[in-house]
Structures are given as C-alpha cells and as structure tokens.
Coordinates of C-alpha atoms in Angstrom, one line a residue:
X1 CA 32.8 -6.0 4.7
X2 CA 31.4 -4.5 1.6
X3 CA 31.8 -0.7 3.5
X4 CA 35.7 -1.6 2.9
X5 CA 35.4 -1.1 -0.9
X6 CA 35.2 2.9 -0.1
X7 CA 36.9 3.1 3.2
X8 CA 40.4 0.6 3.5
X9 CA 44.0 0.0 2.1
X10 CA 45.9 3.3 0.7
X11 CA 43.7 3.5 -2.6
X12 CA 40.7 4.6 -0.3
X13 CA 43.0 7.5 1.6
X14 CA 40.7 10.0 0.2
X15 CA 37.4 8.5 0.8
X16 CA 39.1 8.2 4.4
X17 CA 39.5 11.7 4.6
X18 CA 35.8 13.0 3.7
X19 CA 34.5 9.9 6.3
X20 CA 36.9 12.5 8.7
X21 CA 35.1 15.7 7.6
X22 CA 31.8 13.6 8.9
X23 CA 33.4 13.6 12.5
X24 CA 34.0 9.8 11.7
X25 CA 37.0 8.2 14.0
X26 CA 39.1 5.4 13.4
X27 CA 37.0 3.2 15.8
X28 CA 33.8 4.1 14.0
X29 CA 35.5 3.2 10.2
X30 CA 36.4 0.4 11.6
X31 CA 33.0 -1.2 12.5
X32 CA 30.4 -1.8 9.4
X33 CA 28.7 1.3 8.0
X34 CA 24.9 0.7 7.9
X35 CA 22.8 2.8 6.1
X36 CA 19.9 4.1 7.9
X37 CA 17.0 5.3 5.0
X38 CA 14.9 8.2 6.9
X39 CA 12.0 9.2 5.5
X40 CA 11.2 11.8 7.7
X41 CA 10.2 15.2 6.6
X42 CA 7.2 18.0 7.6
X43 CA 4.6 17.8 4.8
X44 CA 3.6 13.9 5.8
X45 CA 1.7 13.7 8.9
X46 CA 3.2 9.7 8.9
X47 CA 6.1 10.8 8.6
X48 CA 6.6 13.7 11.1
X49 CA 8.4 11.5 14.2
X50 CA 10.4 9.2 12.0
X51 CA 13.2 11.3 13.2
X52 CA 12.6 10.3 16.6
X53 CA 12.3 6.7 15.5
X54 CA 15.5 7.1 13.4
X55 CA 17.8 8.3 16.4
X56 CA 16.5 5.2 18.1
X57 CA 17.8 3.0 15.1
X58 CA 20.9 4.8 15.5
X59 CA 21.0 3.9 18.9
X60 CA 20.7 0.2 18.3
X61 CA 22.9 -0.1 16.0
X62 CA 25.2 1.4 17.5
X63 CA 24.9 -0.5 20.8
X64 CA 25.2 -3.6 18.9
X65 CA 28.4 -2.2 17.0
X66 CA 28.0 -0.9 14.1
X67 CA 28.0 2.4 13.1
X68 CA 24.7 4.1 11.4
X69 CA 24.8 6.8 9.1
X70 CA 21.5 8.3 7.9
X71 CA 19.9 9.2 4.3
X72 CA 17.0 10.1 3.2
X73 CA 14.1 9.2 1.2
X74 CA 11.2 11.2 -0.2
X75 CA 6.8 10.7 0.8
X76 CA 4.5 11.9 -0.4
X77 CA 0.8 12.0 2.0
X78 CA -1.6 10.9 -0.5
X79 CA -4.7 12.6 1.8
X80 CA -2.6 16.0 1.1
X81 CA -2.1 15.3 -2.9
X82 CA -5.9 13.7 -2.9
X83 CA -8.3 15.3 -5.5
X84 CA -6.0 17.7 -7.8
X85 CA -3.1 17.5 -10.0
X86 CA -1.0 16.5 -7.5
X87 CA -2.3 12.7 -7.2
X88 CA -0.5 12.1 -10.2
X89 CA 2.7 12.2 -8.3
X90 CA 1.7 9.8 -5.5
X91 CA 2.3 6.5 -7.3
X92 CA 5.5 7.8 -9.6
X93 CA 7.1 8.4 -6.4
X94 CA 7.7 4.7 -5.7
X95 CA 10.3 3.9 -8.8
X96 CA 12.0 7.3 -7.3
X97 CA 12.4 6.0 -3.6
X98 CA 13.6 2.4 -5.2
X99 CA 15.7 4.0 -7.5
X100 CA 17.3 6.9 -5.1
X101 CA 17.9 4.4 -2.5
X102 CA 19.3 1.8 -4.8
X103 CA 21.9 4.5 -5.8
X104 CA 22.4 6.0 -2.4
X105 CA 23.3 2.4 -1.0
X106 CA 25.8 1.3 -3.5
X107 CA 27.3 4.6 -4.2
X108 CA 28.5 4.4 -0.6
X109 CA 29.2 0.7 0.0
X110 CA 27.0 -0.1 2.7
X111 CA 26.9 -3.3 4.7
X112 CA 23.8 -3.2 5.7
X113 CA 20.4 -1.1 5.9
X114 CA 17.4 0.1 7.9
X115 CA 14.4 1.1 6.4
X116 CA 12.4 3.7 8.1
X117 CA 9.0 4.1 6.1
X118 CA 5.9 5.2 6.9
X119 CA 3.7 5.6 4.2
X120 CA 1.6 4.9 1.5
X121 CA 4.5 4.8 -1.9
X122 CA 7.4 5.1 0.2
X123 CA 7.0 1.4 2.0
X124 CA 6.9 -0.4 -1.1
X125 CA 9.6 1.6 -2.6
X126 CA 11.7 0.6 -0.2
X127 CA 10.9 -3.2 -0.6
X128 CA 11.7 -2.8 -3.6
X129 CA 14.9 -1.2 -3.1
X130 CA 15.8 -3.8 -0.6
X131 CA 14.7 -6.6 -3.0
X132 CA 17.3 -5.1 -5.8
X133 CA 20.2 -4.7 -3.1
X134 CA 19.7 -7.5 -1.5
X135 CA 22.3 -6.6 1.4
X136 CA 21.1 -7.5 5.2
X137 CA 17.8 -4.8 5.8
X138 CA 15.4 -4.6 8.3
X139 CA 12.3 -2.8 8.5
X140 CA 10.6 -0.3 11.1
X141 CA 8.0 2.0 10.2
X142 CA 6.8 5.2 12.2
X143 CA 3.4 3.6 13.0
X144 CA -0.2 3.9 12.6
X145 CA -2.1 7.3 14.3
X146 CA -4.5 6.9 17.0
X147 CA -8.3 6.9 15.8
X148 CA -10.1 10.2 16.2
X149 CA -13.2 10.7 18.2
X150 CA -16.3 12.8 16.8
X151 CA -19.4 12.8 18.8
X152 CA -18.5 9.4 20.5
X153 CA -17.3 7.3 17.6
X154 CA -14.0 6.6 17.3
X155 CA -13.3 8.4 13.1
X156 CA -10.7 8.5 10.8
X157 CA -10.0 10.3 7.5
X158 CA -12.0 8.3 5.3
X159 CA -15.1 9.7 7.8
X160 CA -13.7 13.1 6.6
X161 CA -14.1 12.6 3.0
X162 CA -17.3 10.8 3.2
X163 CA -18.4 14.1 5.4
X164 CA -17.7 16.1 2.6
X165 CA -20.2 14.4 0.6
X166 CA -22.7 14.4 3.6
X167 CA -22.7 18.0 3.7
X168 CA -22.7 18.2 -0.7
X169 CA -25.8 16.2 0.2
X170 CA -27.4 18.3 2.7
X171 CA -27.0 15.9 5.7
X172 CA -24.5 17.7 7.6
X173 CA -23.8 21.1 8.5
X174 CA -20.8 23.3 7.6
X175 CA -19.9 23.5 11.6
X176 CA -20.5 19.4 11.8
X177 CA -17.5 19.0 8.8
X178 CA -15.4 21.7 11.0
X179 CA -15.7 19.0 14.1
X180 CA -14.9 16.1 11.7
X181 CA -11.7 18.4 10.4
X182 CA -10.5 19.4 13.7
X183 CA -11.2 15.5 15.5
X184 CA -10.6 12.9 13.0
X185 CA -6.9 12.8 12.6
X186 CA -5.5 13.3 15.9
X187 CA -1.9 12.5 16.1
X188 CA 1.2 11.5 14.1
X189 CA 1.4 8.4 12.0
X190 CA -0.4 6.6 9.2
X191 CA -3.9 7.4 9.0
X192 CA -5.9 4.9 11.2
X193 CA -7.6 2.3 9.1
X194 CA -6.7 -0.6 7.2
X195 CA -6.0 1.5 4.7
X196 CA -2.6 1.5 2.1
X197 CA -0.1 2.6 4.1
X198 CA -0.5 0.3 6.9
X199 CA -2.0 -2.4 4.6
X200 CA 1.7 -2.3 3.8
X201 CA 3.6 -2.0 7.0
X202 CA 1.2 -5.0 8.3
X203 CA 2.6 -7.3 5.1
X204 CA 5.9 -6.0 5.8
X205 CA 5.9 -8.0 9.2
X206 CA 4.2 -10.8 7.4
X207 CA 6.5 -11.1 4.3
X208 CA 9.8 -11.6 7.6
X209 CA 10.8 -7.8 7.0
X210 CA 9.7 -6.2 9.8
X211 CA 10.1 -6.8 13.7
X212 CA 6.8 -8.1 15.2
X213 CA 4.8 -4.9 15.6
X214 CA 5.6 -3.0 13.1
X215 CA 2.8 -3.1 11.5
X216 CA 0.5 -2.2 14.3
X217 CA 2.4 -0.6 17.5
X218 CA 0.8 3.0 17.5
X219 CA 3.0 6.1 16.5
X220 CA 2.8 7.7 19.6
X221 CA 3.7 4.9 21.7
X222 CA 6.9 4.5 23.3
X223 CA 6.8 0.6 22.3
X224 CA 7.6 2.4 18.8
X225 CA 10.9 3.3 19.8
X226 CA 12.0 0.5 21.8
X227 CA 11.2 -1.5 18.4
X228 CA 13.5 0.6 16.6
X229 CA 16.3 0.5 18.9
X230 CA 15.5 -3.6 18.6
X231 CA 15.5 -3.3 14.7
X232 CA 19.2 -1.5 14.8
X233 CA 19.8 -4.3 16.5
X234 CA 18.1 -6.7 14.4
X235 CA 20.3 -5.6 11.9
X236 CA 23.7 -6.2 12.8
X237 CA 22.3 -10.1 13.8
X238 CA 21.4 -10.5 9.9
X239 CA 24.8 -9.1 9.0
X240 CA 26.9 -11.8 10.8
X241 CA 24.4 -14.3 9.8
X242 CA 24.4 -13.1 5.9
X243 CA 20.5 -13.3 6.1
X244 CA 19.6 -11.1 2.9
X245 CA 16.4 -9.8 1.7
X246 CA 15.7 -12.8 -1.1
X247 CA 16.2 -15.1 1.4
X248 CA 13.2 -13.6 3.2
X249 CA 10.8 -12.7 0.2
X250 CA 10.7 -15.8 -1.4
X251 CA 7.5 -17.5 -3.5
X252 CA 6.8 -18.8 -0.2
X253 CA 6.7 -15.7 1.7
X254 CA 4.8 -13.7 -0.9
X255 CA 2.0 -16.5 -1.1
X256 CA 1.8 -16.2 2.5
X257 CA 1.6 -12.0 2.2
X258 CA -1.4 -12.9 -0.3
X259 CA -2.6 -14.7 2.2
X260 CA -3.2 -12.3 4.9
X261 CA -3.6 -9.7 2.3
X262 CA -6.9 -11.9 2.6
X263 CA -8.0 -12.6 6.2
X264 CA -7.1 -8.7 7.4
X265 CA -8.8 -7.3 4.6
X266 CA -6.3 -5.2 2.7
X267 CA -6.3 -2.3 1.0
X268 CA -6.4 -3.1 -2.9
X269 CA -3.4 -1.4 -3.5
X270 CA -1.3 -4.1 -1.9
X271 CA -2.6 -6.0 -5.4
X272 CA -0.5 -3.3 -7.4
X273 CA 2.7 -3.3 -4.7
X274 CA 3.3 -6.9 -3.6
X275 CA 3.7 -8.0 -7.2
X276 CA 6.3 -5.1 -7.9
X277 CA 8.2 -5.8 -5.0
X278 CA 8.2 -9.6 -5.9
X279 CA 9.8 -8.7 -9.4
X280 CA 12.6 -7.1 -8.3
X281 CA 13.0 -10.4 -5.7
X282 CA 13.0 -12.2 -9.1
X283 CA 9.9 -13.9 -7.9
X284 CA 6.8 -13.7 -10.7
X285 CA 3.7 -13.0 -8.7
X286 CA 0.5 -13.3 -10.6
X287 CA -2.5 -11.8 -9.7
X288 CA -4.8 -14.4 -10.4
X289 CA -3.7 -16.6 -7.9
X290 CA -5.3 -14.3 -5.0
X291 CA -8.8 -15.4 -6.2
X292 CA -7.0 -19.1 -5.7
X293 CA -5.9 -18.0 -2.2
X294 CA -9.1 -15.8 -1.0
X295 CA -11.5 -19.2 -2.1
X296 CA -9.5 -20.8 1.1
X297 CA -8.9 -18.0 3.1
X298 CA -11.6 -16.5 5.7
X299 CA -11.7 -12.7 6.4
X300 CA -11.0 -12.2 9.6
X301 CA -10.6 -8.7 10.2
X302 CA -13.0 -5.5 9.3
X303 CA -10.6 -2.6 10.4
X304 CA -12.3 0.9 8.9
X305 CA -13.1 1.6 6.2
X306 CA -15.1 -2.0 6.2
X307 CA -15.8 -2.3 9.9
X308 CA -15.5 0.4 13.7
X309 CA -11.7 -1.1 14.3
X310 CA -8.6 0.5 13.8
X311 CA -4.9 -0.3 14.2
X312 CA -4.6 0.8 18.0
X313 CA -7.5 -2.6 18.5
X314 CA -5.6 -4.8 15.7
X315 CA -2.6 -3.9 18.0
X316 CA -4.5 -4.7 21.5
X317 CA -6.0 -7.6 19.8
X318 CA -3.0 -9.3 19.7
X319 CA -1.2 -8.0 16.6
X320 CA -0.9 -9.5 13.0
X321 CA 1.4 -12.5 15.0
X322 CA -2.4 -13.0 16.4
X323 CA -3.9 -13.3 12.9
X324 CA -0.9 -15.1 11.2
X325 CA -1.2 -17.8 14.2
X326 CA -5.2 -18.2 14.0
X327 CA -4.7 -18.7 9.9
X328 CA -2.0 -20.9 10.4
X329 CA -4.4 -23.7 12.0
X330 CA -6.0 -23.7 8.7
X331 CA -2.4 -24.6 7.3
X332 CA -2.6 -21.8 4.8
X333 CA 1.1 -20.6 6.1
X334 CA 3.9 -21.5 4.9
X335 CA 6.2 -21.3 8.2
X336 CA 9.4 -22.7 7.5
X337 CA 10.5 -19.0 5.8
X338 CA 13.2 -17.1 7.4
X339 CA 12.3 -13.9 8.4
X340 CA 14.6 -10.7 9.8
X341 CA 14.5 -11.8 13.7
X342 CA 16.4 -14.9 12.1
X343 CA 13.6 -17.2 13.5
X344 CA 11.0 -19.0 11.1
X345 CA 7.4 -17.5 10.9
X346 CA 6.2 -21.2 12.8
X347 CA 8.8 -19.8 15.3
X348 CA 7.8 -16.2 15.0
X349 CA 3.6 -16.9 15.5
X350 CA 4.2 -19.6 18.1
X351 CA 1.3 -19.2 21.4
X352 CA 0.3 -15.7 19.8
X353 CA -3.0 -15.7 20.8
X354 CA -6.1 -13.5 19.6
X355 CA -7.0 -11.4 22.8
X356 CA -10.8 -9.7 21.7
X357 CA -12.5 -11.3 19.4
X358 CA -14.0 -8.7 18.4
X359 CA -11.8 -7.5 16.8
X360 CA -9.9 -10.4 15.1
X361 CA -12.4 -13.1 14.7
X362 CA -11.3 -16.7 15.2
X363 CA -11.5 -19.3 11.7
X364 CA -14.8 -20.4 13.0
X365 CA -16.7 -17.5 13.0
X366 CA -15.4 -15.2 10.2
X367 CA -16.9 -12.2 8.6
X368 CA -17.0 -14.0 5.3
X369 CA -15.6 -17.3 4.4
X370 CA -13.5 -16.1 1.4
X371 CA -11.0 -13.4 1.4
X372 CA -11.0 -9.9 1.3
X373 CA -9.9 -9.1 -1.9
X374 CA -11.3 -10.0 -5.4
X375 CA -9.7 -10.2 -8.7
X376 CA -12.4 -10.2 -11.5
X377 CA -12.0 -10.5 -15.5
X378 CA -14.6 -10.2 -18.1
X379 CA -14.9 -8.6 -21.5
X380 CA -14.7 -5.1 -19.6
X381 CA -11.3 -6.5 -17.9
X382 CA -9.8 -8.8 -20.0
X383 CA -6.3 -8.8 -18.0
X384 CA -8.5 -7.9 -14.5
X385 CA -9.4 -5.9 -12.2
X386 CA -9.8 -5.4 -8.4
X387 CA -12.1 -4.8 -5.6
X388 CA -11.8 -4.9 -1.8
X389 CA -14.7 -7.2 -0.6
X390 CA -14.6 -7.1 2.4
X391 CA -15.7 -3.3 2.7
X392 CA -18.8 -4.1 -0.4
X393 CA -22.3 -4.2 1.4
X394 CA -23.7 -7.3 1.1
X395 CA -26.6 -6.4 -1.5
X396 CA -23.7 -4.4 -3.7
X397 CA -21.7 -7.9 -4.5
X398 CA -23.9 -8.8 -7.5
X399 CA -25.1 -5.8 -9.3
X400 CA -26.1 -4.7 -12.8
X401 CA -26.9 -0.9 -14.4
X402 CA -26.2 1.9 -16.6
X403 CA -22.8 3.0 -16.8
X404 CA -22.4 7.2 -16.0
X405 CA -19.0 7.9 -18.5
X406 CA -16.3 10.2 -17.5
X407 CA -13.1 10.8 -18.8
X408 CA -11.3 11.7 -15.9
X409 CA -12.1 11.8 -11.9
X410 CA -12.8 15.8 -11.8
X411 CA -15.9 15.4 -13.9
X412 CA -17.0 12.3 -12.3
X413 CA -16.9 14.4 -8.6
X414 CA -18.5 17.4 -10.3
X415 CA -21.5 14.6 -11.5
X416 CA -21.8 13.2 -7.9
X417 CA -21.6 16.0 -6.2
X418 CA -23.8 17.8 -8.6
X419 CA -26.8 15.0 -8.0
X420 CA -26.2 13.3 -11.4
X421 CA -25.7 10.1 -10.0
X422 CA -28.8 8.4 -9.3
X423 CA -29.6 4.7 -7.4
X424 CA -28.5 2.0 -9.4
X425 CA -25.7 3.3 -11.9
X426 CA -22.6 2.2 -12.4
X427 CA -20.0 5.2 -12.4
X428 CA -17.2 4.6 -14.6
X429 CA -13.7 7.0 -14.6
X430 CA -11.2 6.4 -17.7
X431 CA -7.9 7.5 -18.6
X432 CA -6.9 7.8 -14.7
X433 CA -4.2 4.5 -15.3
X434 CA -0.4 4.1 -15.0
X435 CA -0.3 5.1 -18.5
X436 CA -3.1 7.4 -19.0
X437 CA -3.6 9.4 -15.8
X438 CA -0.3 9.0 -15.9
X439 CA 0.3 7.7 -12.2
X440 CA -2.6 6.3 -11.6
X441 CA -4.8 8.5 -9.0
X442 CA -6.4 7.2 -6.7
X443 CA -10.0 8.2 -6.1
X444 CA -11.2 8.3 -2.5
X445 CA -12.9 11.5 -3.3
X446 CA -15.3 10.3 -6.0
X447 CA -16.0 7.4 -3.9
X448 CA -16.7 9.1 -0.6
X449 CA -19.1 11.3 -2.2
X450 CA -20.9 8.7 -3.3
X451 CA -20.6 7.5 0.4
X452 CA -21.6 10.6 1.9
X453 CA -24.7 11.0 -0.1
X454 CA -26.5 8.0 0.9
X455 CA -25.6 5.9 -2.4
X456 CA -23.1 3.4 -1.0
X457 CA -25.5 0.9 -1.0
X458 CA -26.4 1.5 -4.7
X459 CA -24.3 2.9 -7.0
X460 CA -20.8 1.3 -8.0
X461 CA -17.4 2.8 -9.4
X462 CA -15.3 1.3 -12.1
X463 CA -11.7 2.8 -13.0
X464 CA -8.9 1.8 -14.9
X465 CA -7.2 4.0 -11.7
X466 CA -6.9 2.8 -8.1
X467 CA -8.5 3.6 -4.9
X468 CA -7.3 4.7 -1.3
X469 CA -7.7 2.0 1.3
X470 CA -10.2 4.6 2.8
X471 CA -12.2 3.4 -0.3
X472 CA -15.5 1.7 0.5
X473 CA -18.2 -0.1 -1.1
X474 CA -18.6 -1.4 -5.0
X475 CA -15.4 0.3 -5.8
X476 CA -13.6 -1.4 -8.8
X477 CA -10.3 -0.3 -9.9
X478 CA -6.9 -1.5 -11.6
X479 CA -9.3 -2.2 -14.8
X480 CA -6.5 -3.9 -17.3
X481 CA -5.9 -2.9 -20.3
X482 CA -6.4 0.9 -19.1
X483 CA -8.3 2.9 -21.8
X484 CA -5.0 5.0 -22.5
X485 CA -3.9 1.4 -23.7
X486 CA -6.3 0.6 -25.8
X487 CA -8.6 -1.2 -23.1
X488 CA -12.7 -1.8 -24.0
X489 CA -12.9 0.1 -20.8
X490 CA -12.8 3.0 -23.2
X491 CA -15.3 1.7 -25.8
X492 CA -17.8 2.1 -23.2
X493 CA -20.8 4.3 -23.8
X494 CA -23.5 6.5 -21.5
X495 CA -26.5 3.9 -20.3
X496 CA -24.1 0.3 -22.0
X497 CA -25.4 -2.2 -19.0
X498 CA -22.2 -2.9 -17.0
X499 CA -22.9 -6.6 -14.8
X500 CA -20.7 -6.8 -11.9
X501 CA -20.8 -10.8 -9.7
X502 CA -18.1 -10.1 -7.2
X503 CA -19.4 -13.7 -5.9
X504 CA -18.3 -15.0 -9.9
X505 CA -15.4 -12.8 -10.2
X506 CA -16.8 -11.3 -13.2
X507 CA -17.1 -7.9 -14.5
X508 CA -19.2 -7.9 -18.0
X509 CA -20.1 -4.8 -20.6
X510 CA -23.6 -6.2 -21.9
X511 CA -22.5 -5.3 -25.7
X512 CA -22.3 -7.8 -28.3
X513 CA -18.5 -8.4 -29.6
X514 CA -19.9 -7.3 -33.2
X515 CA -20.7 -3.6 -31.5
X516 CA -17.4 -3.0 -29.3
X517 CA -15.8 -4.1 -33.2
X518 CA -17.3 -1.7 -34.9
X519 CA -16.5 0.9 -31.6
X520 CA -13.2 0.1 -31.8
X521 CA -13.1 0.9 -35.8
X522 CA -11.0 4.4 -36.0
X523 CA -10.9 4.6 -32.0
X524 CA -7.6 6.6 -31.1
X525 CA -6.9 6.0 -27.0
X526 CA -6.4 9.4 -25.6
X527 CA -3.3 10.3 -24.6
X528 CA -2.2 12.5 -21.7
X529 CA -0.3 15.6 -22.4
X530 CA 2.4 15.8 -19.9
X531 CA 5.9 16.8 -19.9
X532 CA 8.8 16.2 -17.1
X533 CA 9.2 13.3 -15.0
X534 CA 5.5 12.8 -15.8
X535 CA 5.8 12.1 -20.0
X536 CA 9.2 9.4 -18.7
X537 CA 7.3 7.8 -16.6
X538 CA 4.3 7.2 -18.7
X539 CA 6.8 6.0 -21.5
X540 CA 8.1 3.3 -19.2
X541 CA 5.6 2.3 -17.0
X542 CA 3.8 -1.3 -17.6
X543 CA -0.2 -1.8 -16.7
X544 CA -1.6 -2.2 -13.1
X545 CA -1.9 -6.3 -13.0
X546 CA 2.0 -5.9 -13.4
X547 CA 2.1 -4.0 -10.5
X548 CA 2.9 -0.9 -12.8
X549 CA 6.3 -1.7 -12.5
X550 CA 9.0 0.2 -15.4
X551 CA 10.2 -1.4 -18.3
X552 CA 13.8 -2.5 -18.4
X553 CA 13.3 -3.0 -14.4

C-alpha cells in the first residue's frame, strides 16, 4: 500500500505516533488510508450538505474496509462573486483546488481518494487533480437544487438575473423581483439548469468518474446519500483492482464527453475544462474537433437556460445513462472504456431507457440535428471561439451588425442597462480573458440584461471572457487570441460590421486586412494592473482554447 510509505517499519514510528494523536488504532493503520476531499463550506449554496454527503463516504468506506480520513478543498459560488471584482477569482480557483489537492494527497501517502465536489471550478479542479495523481478516485458530487416556482413556472437563477433586466426595462416591478429573489433558488445544491456546474458533474459520470447519478440525483434527495455511501464503496473495489484515473479518461472517454457535451446541451465552459483536465491525463484535446463531433451528434436535451427542464426531470427522465444509451444507437460511443463501477460504459448504459420524452428526446426527433455547442474561427477569432447553440433563437444563428465597444463588462452593463443598446448590435466586452481580466469573468449579467429587456432575439455578445451556463442567446465567448494578447478582438472599433454564421462556424470583422494593419501599427494590448495571486496567475496562465491551463503544467 502506498499509505505504508508514512505509516510502517521503525523509520515511520513518528508518523505513527501523530496517526495516534488523530484517535487512529492499530486496526484502522492497518487498513488503507483513503483520502476523502470535502468541499463543503457555508458561503456555496452547492456546497452546504457536502458534509452530510461526506460522512456517508466515510461510511462506505469504511464498511468496505478501509479507513477514510477527510480534507478539504476550497469553492467558490460563482452567482455570489457574479458582477464585481470578485469574478476574477472564480476561474483562478481551479489551478488552486488541483494544486492543494495534489499536495494534500501525496504529502500524506494516500491509497486512494474520493472526490466530493459540487460546483462550478471546484469539479474540474478536482479532475484535474485526479488526472495528475492518478491513484484509484471516485467521484460524488452534492447534487443539483430543486427548480424554484414563481407564479406557476418552475424558475431558476438565470430567471433572476434576466428579472433584473426586466425591471431595468420597466417590465417588472420591484415587488415582482422580490418574489423571483425569495422563490427561484429553493434548496441546497447546484443551481438547477444545465448550467456549469452540473454541465460538469453530468460529464463526470460520462467520462467513467462518477457513479451513475451523480450527475443528476437531486441534493435533497436521500438517493444522494446512498450514492455516496456506494461511492466509498466504489472505491475500495478500484483499489484491489488498481483501476486508476488514466485508465478511465482516455482519448476515448474524452471524445465520448465531447460527445454528450453535445446531445445534453452543455454549458460552454465545459469547452474551457474538459481540455484542461485531458492535459493533465496526458491526452491532447483539441477544440476543433467538437465542430467534427456536433456535425454527427443530435441535441437531445434543452434543460434551462435553452428549454422549461431542469436536472430533477433529466433525473426522472431517466438520467444521463438514458441519454448515453439513446446516442449510443447512433454508434457515436465509444463503450469499451472502463469506468469507476469497474464495468464498461456498453455495460454501464445497457436497457437504460428514456422514460418522458419530453424531456430527453429520442435520435429521431431531436431539437436540432447538430450539437449543442459551436466552435467558430474567422479573422475576429483566429484560434476560436465558442457559443452554446442550443440556447440561440433560431433567427439569432446568422446575424450581422454594428459592434457596441467596451473595455470591460462594468461599462458594457452600465450601456445595456442604460438603453444604449439598440436592436441589431453586436455588443462586444474586451480585456475580460485568462490573461487580461485576469481570470476570465464570466458575464451572465451583461447577458441577462440584454435578456430581460426584450433584446435576446436581437442583439448578440462577443467576449474574449466566458459565460455562465445560465447564459442565453447569441452569446459568444472564449474569443482566442484575447485582446490582452494581442488578439484583433482588440482592433475593433464603434459601428466595424461584425458577421456571425453560427450555421458556418464563422465569426468575421468586415475590415479589410490593409485597415486592421494599419490598427495594429503602434497598438499596445492593455494590460491589467493587479498584484497577488492575481499578477502569478496572469503570468502563467495560457489562452482559453487551451483550456487556460498554467504554463509549466
């Protein structure tokens, strides 16, 4: 066992000794120590029951023999940080949860581990970690929160945001927002949609890393804990078998993440974390190969913000086994790879069957016949840039208009809010990337405003930042290079035509070369003036189609 590096033979006496100031006995030393990675704390309304779902863990792992010692990780709930400086800490925080764990694991010689995530930065830091240990780790999340109800609709927070801008546009009353505020996020776990978070846990379970479920069982349900207690379990099964986390996130696996990525209609962020977590699994994913997979892959899901679903009907519906199965008679699936239950996926999927339609639509009647997530390049985005489709209105997926300028996300807001923004512009928000925010905001705000006002079906958003997976409509992000970079995303000037063909996968600045040249003639990239973790980490940190990940990683 690798726990008997720190804990047997006469060199280890005093490691022995502190194991005794934790109350450990002989019995306990003499089973293998598995790390348990809690990310439970008070500020993240995700996060708030993980302790509950940890002591469950606990409790499976120890019924199956081993003994579970806990550690934590940090989160940080993106809706909280949304809209001030604090954004900028929301996607920094991934390296720090990889990182932290990384150290926390080999500093103590675990054997094995459980990841206990929840939300948005902390699930994919912890794939990460697991892909740069590569010691037997299973994942369980704390689940997704129940929808909300307002006035008879089921709601979620991306309705709250987009009822700010209703009220900014005189639509809705002060005491209609309070009922919204009050309704919309009713219970624990990750907030209801399709949005990043559980975009996350739902490709966790698809990549072989999760237990099926974990992507969808609600938070409140008491399914949740019997998962964990089954993912303790789970655990100790991959330790005697020595299945390891790059024997589950191969090419094969990730292609099939992509895929799904597709037919449940992801948020886009998964395009900035799946191909950092495949780097540190030594596997080289390229972004361009999702238009590849989204030609052949239907969209078979509109969970909100694209469609009135959440994760409590994914869940009823059948579960993301239910989707994976339906794809799989399209033989986009790979379904030989081993996954954490030590079954295949074929194995895995076998007779899971799509129980309302409605909600998961079958491969011969799909909401579109492409995928829900397009990667575009032109001269605007030489390197890329990406847009959830599935959640564009149909009449917003070829578009062309003036570009609206801002330097960063505050002004653009202010302009929205303000009435600035008129029918048929194209909003654009610079030196918001990796690199120039730094961190990379994302901007749910700017584009629930435009939402809320009535201009969803109109006006389009281009950023060199990212957007929540509460994001909806013509909302372009990850633009590559980012203007901090030296990106023509930052040549661009007030009322340059900008021509967006989601359909084509193009994304065009009508300027001739000869003009962006002589633009670009004594043009200094802005730089952001930041100092702590913040200057490090926009030192290090690589552009968004490299999934942002840090140099020397």
């Amino acid at each position: 066992m690798r726990s008997d590096n720190a804990k047997s033979g006469m060199q280890q006496a005093p490691a022995r000794s502190l194991f005794r100031a934790l109350g450990l006995t002989d019995e306990e030393l003499a089973r293998p120590l598995i790390g348990i990675v809690s990310s439970y704390n008070e500020i993240v309304p995700g996060h708030m029951n993980l302790d509950k779902i940890v002591e469950a863990v606990k409790q499976g792992v120890a019924m199956a023999g081993g003994t579970p010692i806990v550690f934590p990780a940090i989160a940080v709930c993106d809706g909280i940080a949304m809209g001030h400086v604090g954004m900028k800490y929301s996607l920094v925080t991934r390296d720090l949860i990889a990182d932290s764990t990384e150290c926390m694991a080999l500093a103590h010689q675990f054997d094995a581990l459980v990841m206990v995530p929840n939300c948005d930065k902390n699930v994919p830091g912890l794939l990460m970690a697991a892909a740069r240990l590569n010691i037997p780790t299973v994942f369980v999340s704390g689940g997704p929160m129940l929808a909300g109800h307002v006035k008879g609709e089921k709601r979620s927070l991306s309705s709250m945001f987009e009822a700010v801008g209703a009220y900014a546009a005189g639509t809705m009353t002060e005491e209609d927002v309070k009922e919204f505020e009050c309704k919309v996020c009713p219970t624990c776990g990750s907030c209801s949609g399709m949005y990043t978070a559980n975009s996350m846990n739902c490709l966790t379970e698809v990549l072989g890393m999760g237990l099926p479920g974990n992507g969808t069982i609600p938070a409140v349900y008491s399914e949740r804990l019997m998962l964990a207690k089954h993912a303790g379990m789970a655990v100790m099964e991959m330790l005697k078998k020595n299945i390891c986390p790059r024997d589950i996130m191969t090419e094969a696996a990730f292609r099939n993440a992509l895929t799904m990525d597709m037919a449940l209609g992801c948020s886009t962020n998964s395009m900035l974390h799946l191909p950092a977590i495949a780097h540190e699994a030594g596997v080289e994913l390229n972004v361009d190969i999702a238009n590849e997979i989204s030609a052949k892959t239907p969209n078979l899901c509109h969970l909100a913000p694209a469609g009135p679903t959440y994760m409590e009907d994914l869940n009823e519906a059948g579960g993301i086994y239910a989707v994976m199965n339906e794809i799989s008679k399209l033989g986009l699936l790979d379904l030989d790879c081993i996954t954490v239950t030590g079954k295949t996926v074929g194995e895995n999927i076998k007779g899971c069957e799509i129980k309302d339609t409605s909600v998961i639509r079958t491969i011969d009647n799909p909401y579109s016949a492409t995928g829900g997530i397009a990667v575009l390049r032109g001269n605007l985005a030489p390197d890329s840039c990406v847009v959830k489709r599935s959640a564009v209105v149909p009449e917003m997926l070829v578009h062309e208009g003036p570009a609206r300028v801002f330097d960063c996300e505050d002004d653009a807001i202010a302009a929205i809010k303000g009435g600035k923004i008129v029918a048929g512009d194209v909003v654009v928000i610079r030196y918001e990337g990796p690199k120039g925010g730094p961190g990379m905001r994302e901007m749910l705000n700017p584009t629930s405003a435009i939402a809320g006002m009535g201009l969803g079906s109109s006006v389009a958003l281009i950023t060199d930042g990212r957007f929540s997976g509460a994001s909806r409509g013509a909302s372009i992000g990850h633009v590559c290079p980012e203007a901090a970079a030296g990106g023509p995303i930052g040549l661009v000037q007030e009322g340059d035509i900008i021509a967006i063909d989601i359909n084509a996968n193009t994304i065009n600045l009508k300027v001739s070369d000869e003009e962006l040249a002589r633009r670009r003639e004594g043009w200094v990239p802005k730089q952001p003036e930041v100092t702590g973790y913040l200057k490090r980490y926009a030192a290090l940190v690589t552009s968004a189609d490299k999934g942002a990940v840090l140099k020397g990683n």
